[in-house]
Structure formats: structure tokens, C-alpha cells
XYZ file of C-alpha atoms in Angstrom:
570
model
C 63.816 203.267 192.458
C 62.089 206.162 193.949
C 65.178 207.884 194.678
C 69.006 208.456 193.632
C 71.177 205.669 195.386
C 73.680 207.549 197.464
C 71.806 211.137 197.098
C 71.831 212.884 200.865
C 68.523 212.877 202.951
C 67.868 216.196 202.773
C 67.804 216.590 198.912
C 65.674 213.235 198.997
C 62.840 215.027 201.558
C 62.422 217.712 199.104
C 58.487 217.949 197.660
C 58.172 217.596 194.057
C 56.202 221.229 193.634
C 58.388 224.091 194.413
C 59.048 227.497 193.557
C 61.482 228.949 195.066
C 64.503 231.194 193.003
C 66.769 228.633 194.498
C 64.732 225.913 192.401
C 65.783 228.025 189.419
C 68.512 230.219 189.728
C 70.687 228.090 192.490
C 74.494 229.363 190.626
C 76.553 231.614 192.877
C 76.774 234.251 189.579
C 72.449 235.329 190.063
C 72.685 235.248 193.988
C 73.082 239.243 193.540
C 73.242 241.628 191.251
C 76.769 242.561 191.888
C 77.664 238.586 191.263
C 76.081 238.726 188.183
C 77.979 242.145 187.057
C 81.008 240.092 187.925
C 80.219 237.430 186.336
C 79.379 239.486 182.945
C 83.082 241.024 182.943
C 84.293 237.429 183.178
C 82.427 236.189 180.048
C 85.172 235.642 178.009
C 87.828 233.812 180.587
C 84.860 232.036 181.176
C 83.810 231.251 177.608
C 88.001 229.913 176.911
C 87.259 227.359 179.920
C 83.929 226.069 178.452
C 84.771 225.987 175.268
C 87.458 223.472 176.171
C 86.231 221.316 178.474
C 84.857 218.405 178.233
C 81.965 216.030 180.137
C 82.825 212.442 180.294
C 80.395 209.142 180.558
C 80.627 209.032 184.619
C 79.534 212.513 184.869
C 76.313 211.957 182.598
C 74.809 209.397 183.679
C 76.189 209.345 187.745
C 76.634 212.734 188.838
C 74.072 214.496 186.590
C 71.432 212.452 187.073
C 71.335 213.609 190.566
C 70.343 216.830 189.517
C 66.474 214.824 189.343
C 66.528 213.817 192.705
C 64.768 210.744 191.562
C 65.238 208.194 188.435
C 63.262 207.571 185.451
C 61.979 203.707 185.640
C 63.778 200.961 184.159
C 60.612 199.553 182.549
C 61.015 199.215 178.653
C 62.163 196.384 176.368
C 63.497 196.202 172.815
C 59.839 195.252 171.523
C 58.938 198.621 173.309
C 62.055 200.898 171.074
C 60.754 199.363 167.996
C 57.057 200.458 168.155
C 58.433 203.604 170.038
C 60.861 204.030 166.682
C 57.573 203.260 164.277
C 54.951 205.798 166.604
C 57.390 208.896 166.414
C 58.928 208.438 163.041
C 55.748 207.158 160.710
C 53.493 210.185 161.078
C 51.399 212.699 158.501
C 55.279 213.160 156.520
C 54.704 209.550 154.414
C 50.819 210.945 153.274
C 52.010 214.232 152.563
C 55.227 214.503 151.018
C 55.262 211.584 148.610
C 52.547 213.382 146.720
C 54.244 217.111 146.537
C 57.745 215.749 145.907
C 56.524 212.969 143.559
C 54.527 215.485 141.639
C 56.898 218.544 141.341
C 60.325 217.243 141.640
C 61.156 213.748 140.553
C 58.389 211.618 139.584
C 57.843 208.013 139.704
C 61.864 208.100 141.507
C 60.450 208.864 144.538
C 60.900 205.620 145.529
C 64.699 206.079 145.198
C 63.944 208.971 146.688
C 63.534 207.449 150.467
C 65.846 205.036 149.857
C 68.810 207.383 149.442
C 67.007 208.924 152.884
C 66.613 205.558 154.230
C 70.000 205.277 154.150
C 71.442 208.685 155.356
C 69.142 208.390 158.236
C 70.249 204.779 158.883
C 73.642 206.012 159.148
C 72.647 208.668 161.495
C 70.684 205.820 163.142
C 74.214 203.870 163.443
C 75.826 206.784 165.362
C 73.344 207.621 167.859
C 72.985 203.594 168.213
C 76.449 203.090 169.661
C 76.770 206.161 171.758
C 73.189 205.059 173.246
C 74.794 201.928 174.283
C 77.764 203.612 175.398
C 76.340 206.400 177.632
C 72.680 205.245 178.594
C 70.948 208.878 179.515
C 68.330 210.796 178.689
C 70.109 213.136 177.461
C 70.596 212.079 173.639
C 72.913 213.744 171.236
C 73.072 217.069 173.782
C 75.090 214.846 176.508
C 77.069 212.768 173.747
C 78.032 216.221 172.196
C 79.124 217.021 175.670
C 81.525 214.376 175.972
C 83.118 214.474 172.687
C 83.148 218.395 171.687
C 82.734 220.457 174.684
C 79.643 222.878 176.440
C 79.534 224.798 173.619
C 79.092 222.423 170.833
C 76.554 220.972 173.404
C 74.596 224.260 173.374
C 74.465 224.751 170.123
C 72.474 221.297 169.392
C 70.653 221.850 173.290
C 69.480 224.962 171.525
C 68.196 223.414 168.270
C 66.805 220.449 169.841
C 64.759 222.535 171.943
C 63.750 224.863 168.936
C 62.853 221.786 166.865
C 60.537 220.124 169.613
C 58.455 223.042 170.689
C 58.092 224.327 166.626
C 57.259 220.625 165.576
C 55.136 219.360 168.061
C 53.310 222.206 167.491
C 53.209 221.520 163.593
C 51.691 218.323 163.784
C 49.015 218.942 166.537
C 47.956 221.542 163.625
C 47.983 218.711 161.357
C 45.534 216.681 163.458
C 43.238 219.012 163.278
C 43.245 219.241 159.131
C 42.986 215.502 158.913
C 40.378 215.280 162.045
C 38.563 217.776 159.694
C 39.265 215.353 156.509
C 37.849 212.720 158.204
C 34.681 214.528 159.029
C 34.544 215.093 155.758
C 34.456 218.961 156.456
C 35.743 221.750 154.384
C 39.061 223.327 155.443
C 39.345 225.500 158.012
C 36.360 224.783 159.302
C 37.253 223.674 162.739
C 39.413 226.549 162.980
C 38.415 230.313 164.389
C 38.246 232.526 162.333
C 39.889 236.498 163.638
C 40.819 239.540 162.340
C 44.570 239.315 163.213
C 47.618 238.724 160.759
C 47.538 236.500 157.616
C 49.383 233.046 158.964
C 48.068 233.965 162.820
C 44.287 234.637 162.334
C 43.282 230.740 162.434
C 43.071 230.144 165.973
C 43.519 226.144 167.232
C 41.582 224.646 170.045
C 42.008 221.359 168.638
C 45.807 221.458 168.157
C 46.068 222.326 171.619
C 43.547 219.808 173.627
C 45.332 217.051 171.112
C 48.602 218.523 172.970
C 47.061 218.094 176.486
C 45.699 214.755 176.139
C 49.287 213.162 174.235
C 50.904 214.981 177.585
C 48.866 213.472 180.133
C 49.428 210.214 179.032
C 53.466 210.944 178.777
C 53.469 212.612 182.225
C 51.011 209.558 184.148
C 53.850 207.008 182.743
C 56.287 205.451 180.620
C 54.887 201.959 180.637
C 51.478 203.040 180.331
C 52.421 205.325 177.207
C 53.858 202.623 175.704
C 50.825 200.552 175.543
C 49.114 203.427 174.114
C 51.432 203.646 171.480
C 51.015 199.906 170.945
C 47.682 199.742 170.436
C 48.058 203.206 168.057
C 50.475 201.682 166.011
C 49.023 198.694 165.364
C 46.428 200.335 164.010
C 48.046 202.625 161.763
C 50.037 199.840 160.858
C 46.668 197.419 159.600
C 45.707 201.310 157.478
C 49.930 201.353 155.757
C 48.821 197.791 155.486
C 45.705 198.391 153.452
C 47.150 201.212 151.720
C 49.819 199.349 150.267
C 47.966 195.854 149.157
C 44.845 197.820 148.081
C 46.920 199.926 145.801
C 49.232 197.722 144.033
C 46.099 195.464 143.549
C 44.409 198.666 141.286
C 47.568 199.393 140.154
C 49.189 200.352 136.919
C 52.778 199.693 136.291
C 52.920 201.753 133.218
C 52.541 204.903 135.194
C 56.301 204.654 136.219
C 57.022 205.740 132.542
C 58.386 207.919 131.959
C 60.655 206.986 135.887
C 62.787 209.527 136.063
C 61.313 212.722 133.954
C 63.154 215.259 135.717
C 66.844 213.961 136.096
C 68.918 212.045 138.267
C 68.763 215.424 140.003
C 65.186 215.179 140.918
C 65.712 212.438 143.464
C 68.031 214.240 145.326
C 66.520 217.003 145.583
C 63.214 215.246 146.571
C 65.496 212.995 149.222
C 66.372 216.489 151.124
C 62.922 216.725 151.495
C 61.330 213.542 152.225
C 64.024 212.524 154.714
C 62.148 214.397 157.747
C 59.527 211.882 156.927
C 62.581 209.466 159.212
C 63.041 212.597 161.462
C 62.178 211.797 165.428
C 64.165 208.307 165.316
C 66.140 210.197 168.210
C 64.124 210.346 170.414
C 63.927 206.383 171.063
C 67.808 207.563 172.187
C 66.932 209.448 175.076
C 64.968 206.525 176.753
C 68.411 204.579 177.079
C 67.793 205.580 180.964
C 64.830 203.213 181.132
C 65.394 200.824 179.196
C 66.081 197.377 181.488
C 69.500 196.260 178.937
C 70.345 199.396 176.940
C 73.777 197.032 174.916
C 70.586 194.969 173.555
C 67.595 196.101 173.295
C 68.524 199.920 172.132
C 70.176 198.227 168.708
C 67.684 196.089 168.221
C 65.229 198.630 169.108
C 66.468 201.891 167.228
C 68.049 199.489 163.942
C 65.374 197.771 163.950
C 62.375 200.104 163.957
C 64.477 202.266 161.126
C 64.908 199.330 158.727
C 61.633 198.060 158.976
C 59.903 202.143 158.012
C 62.294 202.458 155.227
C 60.839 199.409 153.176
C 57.419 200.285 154.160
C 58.240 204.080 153.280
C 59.623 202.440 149.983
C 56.463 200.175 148.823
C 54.224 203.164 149.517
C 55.995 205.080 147.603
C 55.971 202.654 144.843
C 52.592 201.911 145.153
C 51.446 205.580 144.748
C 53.954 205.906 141.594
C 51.859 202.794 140.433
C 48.684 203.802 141.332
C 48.590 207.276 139.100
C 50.809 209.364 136.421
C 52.864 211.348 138.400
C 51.283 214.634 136.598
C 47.756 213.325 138.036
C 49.002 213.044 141.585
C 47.232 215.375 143.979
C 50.083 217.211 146.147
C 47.876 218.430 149.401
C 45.752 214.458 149.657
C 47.964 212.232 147.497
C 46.314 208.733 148.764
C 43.106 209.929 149.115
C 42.943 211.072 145.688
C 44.471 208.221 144.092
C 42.239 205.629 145.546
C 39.070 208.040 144.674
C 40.569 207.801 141.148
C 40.455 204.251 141.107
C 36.869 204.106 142.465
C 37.685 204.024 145.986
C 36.314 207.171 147.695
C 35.357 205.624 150.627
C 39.484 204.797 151.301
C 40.420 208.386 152.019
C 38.363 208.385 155.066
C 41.306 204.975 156.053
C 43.835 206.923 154.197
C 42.924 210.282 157.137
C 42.311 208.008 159.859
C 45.621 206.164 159.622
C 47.256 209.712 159.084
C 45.347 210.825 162.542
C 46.385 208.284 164.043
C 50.227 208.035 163.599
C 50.155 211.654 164.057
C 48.795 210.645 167.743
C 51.818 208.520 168.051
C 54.007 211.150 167.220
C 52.983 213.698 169.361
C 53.083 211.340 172.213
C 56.535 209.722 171.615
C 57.592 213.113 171.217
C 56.518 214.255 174.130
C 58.345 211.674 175.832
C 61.796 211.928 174.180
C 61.672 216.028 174.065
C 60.852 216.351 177.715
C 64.068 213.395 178.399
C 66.627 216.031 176.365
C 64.676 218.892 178.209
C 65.310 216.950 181.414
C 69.322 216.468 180.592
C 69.373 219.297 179.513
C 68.496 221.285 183.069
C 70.379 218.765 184.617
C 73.296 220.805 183.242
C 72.151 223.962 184.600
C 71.522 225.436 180.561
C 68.304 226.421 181.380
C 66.947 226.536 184.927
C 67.362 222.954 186.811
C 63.589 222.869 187.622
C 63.305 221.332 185.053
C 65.380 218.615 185.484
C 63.499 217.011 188.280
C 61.668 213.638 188.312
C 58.269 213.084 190.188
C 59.086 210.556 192.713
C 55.537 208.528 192.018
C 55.228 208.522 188.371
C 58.840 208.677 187.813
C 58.522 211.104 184.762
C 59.938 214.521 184.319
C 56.471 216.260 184.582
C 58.298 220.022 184.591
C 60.034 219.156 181.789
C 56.931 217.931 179.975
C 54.661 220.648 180.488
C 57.906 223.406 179.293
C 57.417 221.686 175.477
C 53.822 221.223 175.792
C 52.600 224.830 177.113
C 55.247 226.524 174.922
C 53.883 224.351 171.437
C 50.282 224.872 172.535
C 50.721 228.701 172.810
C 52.062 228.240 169.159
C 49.855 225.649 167.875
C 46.822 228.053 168.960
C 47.982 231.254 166.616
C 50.114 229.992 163.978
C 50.389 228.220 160.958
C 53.949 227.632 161.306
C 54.267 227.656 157.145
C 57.242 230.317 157.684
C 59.477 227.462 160.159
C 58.925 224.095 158.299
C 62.219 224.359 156.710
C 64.129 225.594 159.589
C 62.924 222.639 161.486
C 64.091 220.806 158.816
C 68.019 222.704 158.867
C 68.330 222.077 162.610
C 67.943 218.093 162.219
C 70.240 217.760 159.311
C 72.243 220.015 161.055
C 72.174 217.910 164.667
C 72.918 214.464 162.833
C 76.073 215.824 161.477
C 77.633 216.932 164.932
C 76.612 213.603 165.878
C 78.641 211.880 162.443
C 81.884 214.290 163.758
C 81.564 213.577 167.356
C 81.712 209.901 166.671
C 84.759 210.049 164.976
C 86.187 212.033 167.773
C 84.673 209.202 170.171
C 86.808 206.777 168.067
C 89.925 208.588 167.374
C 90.954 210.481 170.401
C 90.855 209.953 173.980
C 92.259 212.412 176.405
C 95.789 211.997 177.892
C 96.175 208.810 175.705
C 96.167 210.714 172.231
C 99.290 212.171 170.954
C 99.180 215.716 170.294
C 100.526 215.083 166.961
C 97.377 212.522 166.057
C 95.369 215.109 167.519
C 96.300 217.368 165.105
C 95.928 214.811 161.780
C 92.423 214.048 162.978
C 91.635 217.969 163.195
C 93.136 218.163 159.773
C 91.465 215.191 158.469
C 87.638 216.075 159.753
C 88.464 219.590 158.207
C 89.091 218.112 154.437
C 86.390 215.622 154.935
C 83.420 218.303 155.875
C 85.089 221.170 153.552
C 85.348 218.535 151.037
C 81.687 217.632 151.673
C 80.658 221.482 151.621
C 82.656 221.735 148.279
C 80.577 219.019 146.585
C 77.311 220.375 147.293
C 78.485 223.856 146.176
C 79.049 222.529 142.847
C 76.280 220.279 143.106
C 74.313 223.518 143.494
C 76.170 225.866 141.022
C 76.144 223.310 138.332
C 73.808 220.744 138.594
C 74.209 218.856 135.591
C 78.386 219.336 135.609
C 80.964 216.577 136.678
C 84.130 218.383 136.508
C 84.310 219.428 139.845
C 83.425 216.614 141.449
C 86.894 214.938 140.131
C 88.400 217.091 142.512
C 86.226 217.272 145.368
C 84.714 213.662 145.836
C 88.806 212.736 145.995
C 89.430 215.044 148.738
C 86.348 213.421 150.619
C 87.919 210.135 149.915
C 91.577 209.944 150.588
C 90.637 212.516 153.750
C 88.789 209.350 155.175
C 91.454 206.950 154.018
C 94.006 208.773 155.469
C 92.129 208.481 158.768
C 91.251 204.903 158.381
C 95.407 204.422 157.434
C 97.583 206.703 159.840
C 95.489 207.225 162.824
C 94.414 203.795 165.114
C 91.346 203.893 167.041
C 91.623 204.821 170.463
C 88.171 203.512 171.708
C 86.808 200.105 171.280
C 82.954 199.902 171.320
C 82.401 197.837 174.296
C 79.032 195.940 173.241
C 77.911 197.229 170.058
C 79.874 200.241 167.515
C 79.079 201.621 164.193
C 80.729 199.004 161.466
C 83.519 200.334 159.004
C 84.732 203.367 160.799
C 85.625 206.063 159.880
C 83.507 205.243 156.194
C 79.930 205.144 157.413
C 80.352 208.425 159.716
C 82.398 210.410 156.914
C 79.563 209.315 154.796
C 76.998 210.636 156.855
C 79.017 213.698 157.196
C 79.068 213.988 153.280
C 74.941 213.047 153.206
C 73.478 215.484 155.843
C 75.484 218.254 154.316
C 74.499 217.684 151.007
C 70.824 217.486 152.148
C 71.206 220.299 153.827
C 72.009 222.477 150.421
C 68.838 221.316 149.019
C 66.479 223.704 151.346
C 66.251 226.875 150.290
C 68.396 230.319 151.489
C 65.773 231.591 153.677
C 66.055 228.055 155.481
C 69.366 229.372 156.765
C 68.917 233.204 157.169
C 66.177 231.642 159.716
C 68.823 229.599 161.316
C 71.268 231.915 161.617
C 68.764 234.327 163.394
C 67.560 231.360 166.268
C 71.166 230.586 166.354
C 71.885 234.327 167.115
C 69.177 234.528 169.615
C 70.500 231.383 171.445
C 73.906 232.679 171.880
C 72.663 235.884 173.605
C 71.140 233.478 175.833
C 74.062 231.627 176.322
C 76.896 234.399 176.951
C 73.939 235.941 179.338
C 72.822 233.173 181.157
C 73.738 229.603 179.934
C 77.476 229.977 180.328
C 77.876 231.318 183.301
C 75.397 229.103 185.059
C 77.075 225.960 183.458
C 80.585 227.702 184.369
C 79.227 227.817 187.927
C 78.329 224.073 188.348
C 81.671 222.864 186.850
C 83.640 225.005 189.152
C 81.315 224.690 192.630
């Protein structure tokens, strides 16, 4: 498996480490200078055609993966998706924003809370399940976007996807280094270095970024052996969510869930917004459909799997926290740790900071794995240089790829605090999942040159009322939180739009293994969920994502499209 079956000898002799502009700028638009002017003065011709076509299954995972010059190894099982699903998803989130959100925004509900997230995300789960199945690359929801909406749709999520990894990863190496501190039993800070530069910047990180370099190392030496690593991790932090939960309900007091909801039926949807990134990085178990040995079993078992079994444990520690203290008492930076030292139970928070440490491990280095797999499908495009889209022959692991996310977090994870991009990391997922709600319906409803132009045109109409409906219901939602008028006319909308889909248009497409059940509900639900959930951040949540979005399309009209525009047309 060293090598691409039917790829010419030449390509095949090529070393691994190479630097040449050809290696990064190959398209016939930057051989010269006056090819690129040309190019420019074609941008819009040239945005029409991309914006309209579309990839298709054969090209992602045949023709693209070529791009590599050598495959990713078939080498994981569904056991391996689960415990891949539970190390990226059950990090530092669970032990930090039950406390806050419990605390300051809904109270002993916060185990509704993350079951209304449970939910939306297992509906998001659902969608990236059967497309998975369907189209088995590394490529995740950037080459399904592809397929379904077109280049441009894809570059908008390629865009966020690579935004989210390098800001995140670089978020929770940060976070190892307050809980490594925690566990020392340390003050804050005080691994940190101390400068004279700007407020937010002048902590400087050594241990964020040699946390960074180790979790790399082990993705880069090999799938396999990462996955025992994150066996042996999450075992462990599962024995600590073990302890946590059976050691507090046995010192628990039910009548602290009185008064259970003190601050509305609003409270735990506002709170859900916020706890549902606790789910976030269940996508990345997507982009190892290229080796995994029986992607129509083992990724549903794996990915459905691994998402039902956090949401109850999310759930019960929830509950058990709600139980454990008066929601007024609950501390909002150590939430666990405090509780059990109210209890008599000091000694737990150094569990409580060790389990935290230790998922966070997991997460970095599942991370690692699925961000460098979308970086890798990514390049194979040509949307950012196609360096990075190659696979070392030996380890058969996209090592360029890998050190791209890992040298561009570090750099961040070194200098800043990253306090001002939590919520736009939070924006760009919600955001990402609902492409990938809309794009399944497309998957389902229309097929090219079997689709009447006339169903064409109801589903366009239809996926219109059901996300303007959806966009209408959090406005009022937002305006008047406490109302109900408006909802008579908006949650209607939402629901004969999705009837109307379900009754006058027939599914083109027939999951061949495994779909999403009771299409088009589920996905028009999700539709309705991530949007909603995506009112409750705050404005400056979007000004900040309408700023990276306006950065990434100067990139793209500049660069992306005409390099993508190049390889469709060669």
C-alpha cells in the first residue's frame, strides 16, 4: 500500500522531502507573472465556472487521492472510531463549562442542557455518518461540500475548518498547561513567562507548545500506533469520569436541584449554545474513513456509537454536579474540584485535573490526526499549495500536512491567550454542521441530469423557507424571549417547508449501506438547531467571522480559485 495503484513511475520515484516551486505552485496561472495578470482579469468568468461546478464521489476518493502519491493505511476498526470519537470529543469542555453555565445561566437544567446538545450534535453526527459511508476520504465535510454545493461552498467550510483547527488546538495545549499547573498544585500563571508585551500576549507558553510537539510526533510516526495511545489515554480518563460520577452522587444532595430551573426555560437554551462545543471534534473520526478496513460498518458504529455513549456520560456529570452543590455555590473556573473539596474531598481535585490533563492529551492528538486528513484533502484540491497533500511512503501519514496545524498553533499557543477567538471557534462549527444538514438534503433530493429542472427549483424554494424560517425563529427567540406569538407563524413555515419536501419531491439517492433515518425531518431539524445555537453567541462572535471570512475570500479570488480553476480545466 506504499503507493497509488495505477499512479505512473515517475510520480511514484519522487522523494518525500522536496522543495521545489513546482511542489507548490505547479498551476499554469503562477508559471509567470504575465499568467498570473491573465489569470487576475479572468477572475470573474472564472469564479461563474466554479461556482457551478460540482466534484463527484469518483473524483474524491480516485483521482484526488493521487495528488498524495501514496495512501493512508487501511489499519483501523470500529472499536478504534469509538475511542477515537471519546479521545477528541471528551476533553477540558465537560470540567469547565458545566460549572460557568450551571452557575450563571440555567442552574440545576444543565443537565437538559447537554441533552438538547446531545441531540443537535447527534443529528449532525447522522449526516456526516452517511456521507462517511458514502464517500470514504479524508477529506470530511470539505470534499462532501464539494460534491453537493460546488468549490465555493467547499472553500468557505475548507477555510473555517482550517481556522478552527489551528485556533483550537492551540486553545487547549494552553489549557494543559493551567491544569498541569493545577495538578502541581501551583498558583496560576506560574508556569507561564512573564514579558512586558500586550495584555492577552505577555504570557509566553513553552508548555503549550512541547505538549503540541509530542501529540504530533506520535500522529506523524502512525495511525495504529496513535491509536493505542489514545487507548490507553482514554481508558484512563474514562476510570477518573468514572470516579467523578459514583463519588459524587454517593456525597450527594438531591435537594440542591431546587429550585431546577431558576432562570427560565430560556436558561437551558441559552446554556445548550454553549455547552454543545463540549461534543465539538466528533468530525474528525470522519476524515479517517480512508483507513478504516470497512468504512459501511465500522464508521456508524464507530462515529454513533462514540456520540451516544458521551452524551449520557456528559448527562450524569452534569447531574451529579447539580447534586453535589446549590447551583449559587458552584465554582465557575474549577467546578469539580471545588465541589468535592466542599464535601471533604480535597484530595479529588488533584483526579478531577489529572483526568482533565489527560483527555485534553487525547484531544490534541486525535486532532492532530483528523485536522492534518482535511488539511491533506484539502491540498489535494490545489486550495492551498499541494505540498501538503502528500503522504510519506513509510509511515503512511501526511507529515506536511501535520506539521502546517502544529507549527502554525504552536506559534499561537506560545503568545496568546486566545480569550478574544473562543466564540468564533465556536460560530465556525455551528456554522460547518449546517452546510453539512443542507448538503444532505441536496445529496437526497437532486442528482444531476436525472432531476427535473422544475424539482430543482421546489427544493431551492423549499431549503430557502426552511433556513429563513429557521433564521426567523431565532430572531424572535432573541427579540422576545419570553413571547410566543411569533413563533405561530414561523415554526409553521419550518414545518410545512419540510413537509412539502417530504410530499412533492421523491428522493433521488438511495443510501447504499447506511442513510440518515426520516429524511428530510432529522436534517431540517438540524438546520433549525445549529441556527438557533448559533444566535445564542454574542455579536462580536460574528463581526469576528465576518472579518476571517473576508480575509479568506481575498485568498480565494487571489490564489485559491484560480489554482483550483487550473486543475479542473488541465
Amino acid at each position: 500500500m506504499a503507493s497509488t495503484r495505477g499512479m505512473a513511475d515517475p510520480l511514484s520515484q519522487k522523494g518525500y522531502w522536496r522543495w521545489s516551486k513546482q511542489d507548490f505552485l505547479p498551476e499554469e496561472s503562477f508559471q509567470s507573472w504575465n499568467n498570473y495578470a491573465s489569470a487576475l482579469s479572468q477572475t470573474w468568468c472564472r469564479f461563474k465556472d466554479r461556482l457551478m461546478s460540482r466534484s463527484d464521489a469518483s473524483a474524491e476518493t480516485t483521482e484526488l487521492r493521487r495528488q498524495s502519491e501514496n495512501d493512508m493505511k487501511r489499519c483501523l476498526t470500529w472499536w478504534d472510531l469509538i475511542w477515537f470519537g471519546f479521545g477528541t470529543v471528551v476533553g477540558a469542555g465537560i470540567f469547565v463549562l458545566t460549572g460557568e453555565e450551571a452557575h450563571d445561566t440555567v442552574g440545576p437544567a444543565i443537565v437538559l442542557s447537554y441533552g438538547v446538545s446531545g441531540f443537535s450534535a447527534m443529528l449532525s453526527v447522522f449526516c456526516y455518518t452517511e456521507f462517511a459511508v458514502e464517500v470514504p476520504v479524508a477529506g470530511g465535510s470539505f470534499a462532501y461540500l464539494r460534491i453537493e454545493l460546488g468549490d465555493f461552498a467547499a472553500f468557505i467550510a475548507a477555510g473555517n475548518i482550517l481556522l478552527e483547527s489551528i485556533v483550537g488546538t492551540a486553545a487547549v495545549s494552553r489549557s494543559c498547561t493551567s491544569y498541569f499547573t493545577s495538578l502541581l498544585n501551583k498558583p496560576k500563571n506560574s508556569l507561564r513567562i512573564k514579558t512586558g508585551l500586550k495584555d492577552g500576549y505577555n504570557l509566553l507558553d513553552p508548555i503549550a507548545v512541547v505538549v503540541l510537539a509530542i501529540t504530533s510526533a506520535i500522529a506523524i510516526s502512525s495511525t495504529r500506533k496513535s491509536s493505542y495511545f489514545n487507548w490507553i489515554a482514554s481508558a484512563v480518563h474514562t476510570l477518573v469520569i468514572i470516579f467523578v460520577i459514583f463519588s459524587g452522587i454517593f456525597v450527594a444532595n438531591t435537594s440542591n436541584l431546587t429550585p431546577f430551573l431558576p432562570f427560565g426555560a430560556k436558561g437551558i437554551f441559552q446554556a445548550a449554545g454553549i455547552v454543545y462545543f463540549a461534543y465539538a471534534g466528533f468530525d474528525s473520526v470522519a476524515t479517517m474513513a480512508e483507513e478504516t478496513k470497512n468504512p459501511s460498518r465500522d464508521i456508524p458504529i464507530g462515529l454513533i456509537g462514540s456520540m451516544s455513549m458521551i452524551t449520557v456520560i456528559y448527562c450524569l456529570m452534569a447531574l451529579t454536579l447539580s447534586m453535589m452543590q446549590n447551583y449559587k455555590d458552584i465554582d465557575t473556573d474549577a467546578a469539580f474540584s471545588v465541589a468535592f473539596q466542599s464535601v471533604g474531598m480535597k484530595w479529588a481535585k488533584y483526579v478531577v485535573a489529572f483526568g482533565a490533563l489527560k483527555g485534553m492529551t487525547t484531544v490534541l492528538l486525535v486532532g492532530a490526526l483528523g485536522q492534518a486528513r482535511y488539511t491533506t484533502h484539502i491540498a489535494r484540491s490545489h486550495m492551498i499549495p499541494p505540498w501538503f497533500a502528500l503522504v510519506h511512503p513509510n509511515t503512511g501519514t501526511p507529515i506536511n500536512a501535520t506539521l502546517l496545524i502544529t507549527i502554525s498553533s504552536a506559534c499561537i499557543a506560545f503568545f496568546s491567550s486566545l480569550d478574544v477567538l473562543s466564540s468564533l471557534l465556536s460560530i465556525s462549527t455551528l456554522f460547518i454542521f449546517m452546510m453539512m444538514a443542507v448538503a444532505l438534503l441536496v445529496r437526497r433530493y437532486y442528482v444531476r441530469g436525472v432531476t427535473s429542472r422544475e424539482n430543482l427549483l421546489k427544493l431551492v424554494a423549499f431549503l430557502l423557507l426552511i433556513i429563513s424560517s429557521s433564521l426567523g425563529i431565532l430572531a424572535y427567540w432573541v427579540m422576545n424571549p419570553n413571547g410566543w406569538i411569533g413563533y405561530t407563524i414561523t415554526v409553521p413555515i419550518w414545518f410545512l417547508a419540510t413537509l412539502g419536501m417530504s410530499l412533492f419531491l421523491t428522493q433521488q439517492r438511495v443510501p447504499r449501506v447506511w442513510g440518515v433515518p426520516l429524511v428530510p425531518w432529522l436534517p431540517s431539524m438540524s438546520i433549525a438547531i445549529n441556527i438557533f445555537l448559533m444566535g445564542s453567541l454574542d455579536s462580536s462572535a460574528f463581526t469576528r467571522f465576518g472579518v476571517c471570512t473576508g480575509v479568506m475570500l481575498i485568498y480565494y479570488f487571489f490564489f485559491g480559485l484560480h489554482a483550483t480553476y487550473d486543475v479542473a480545466h488541465q
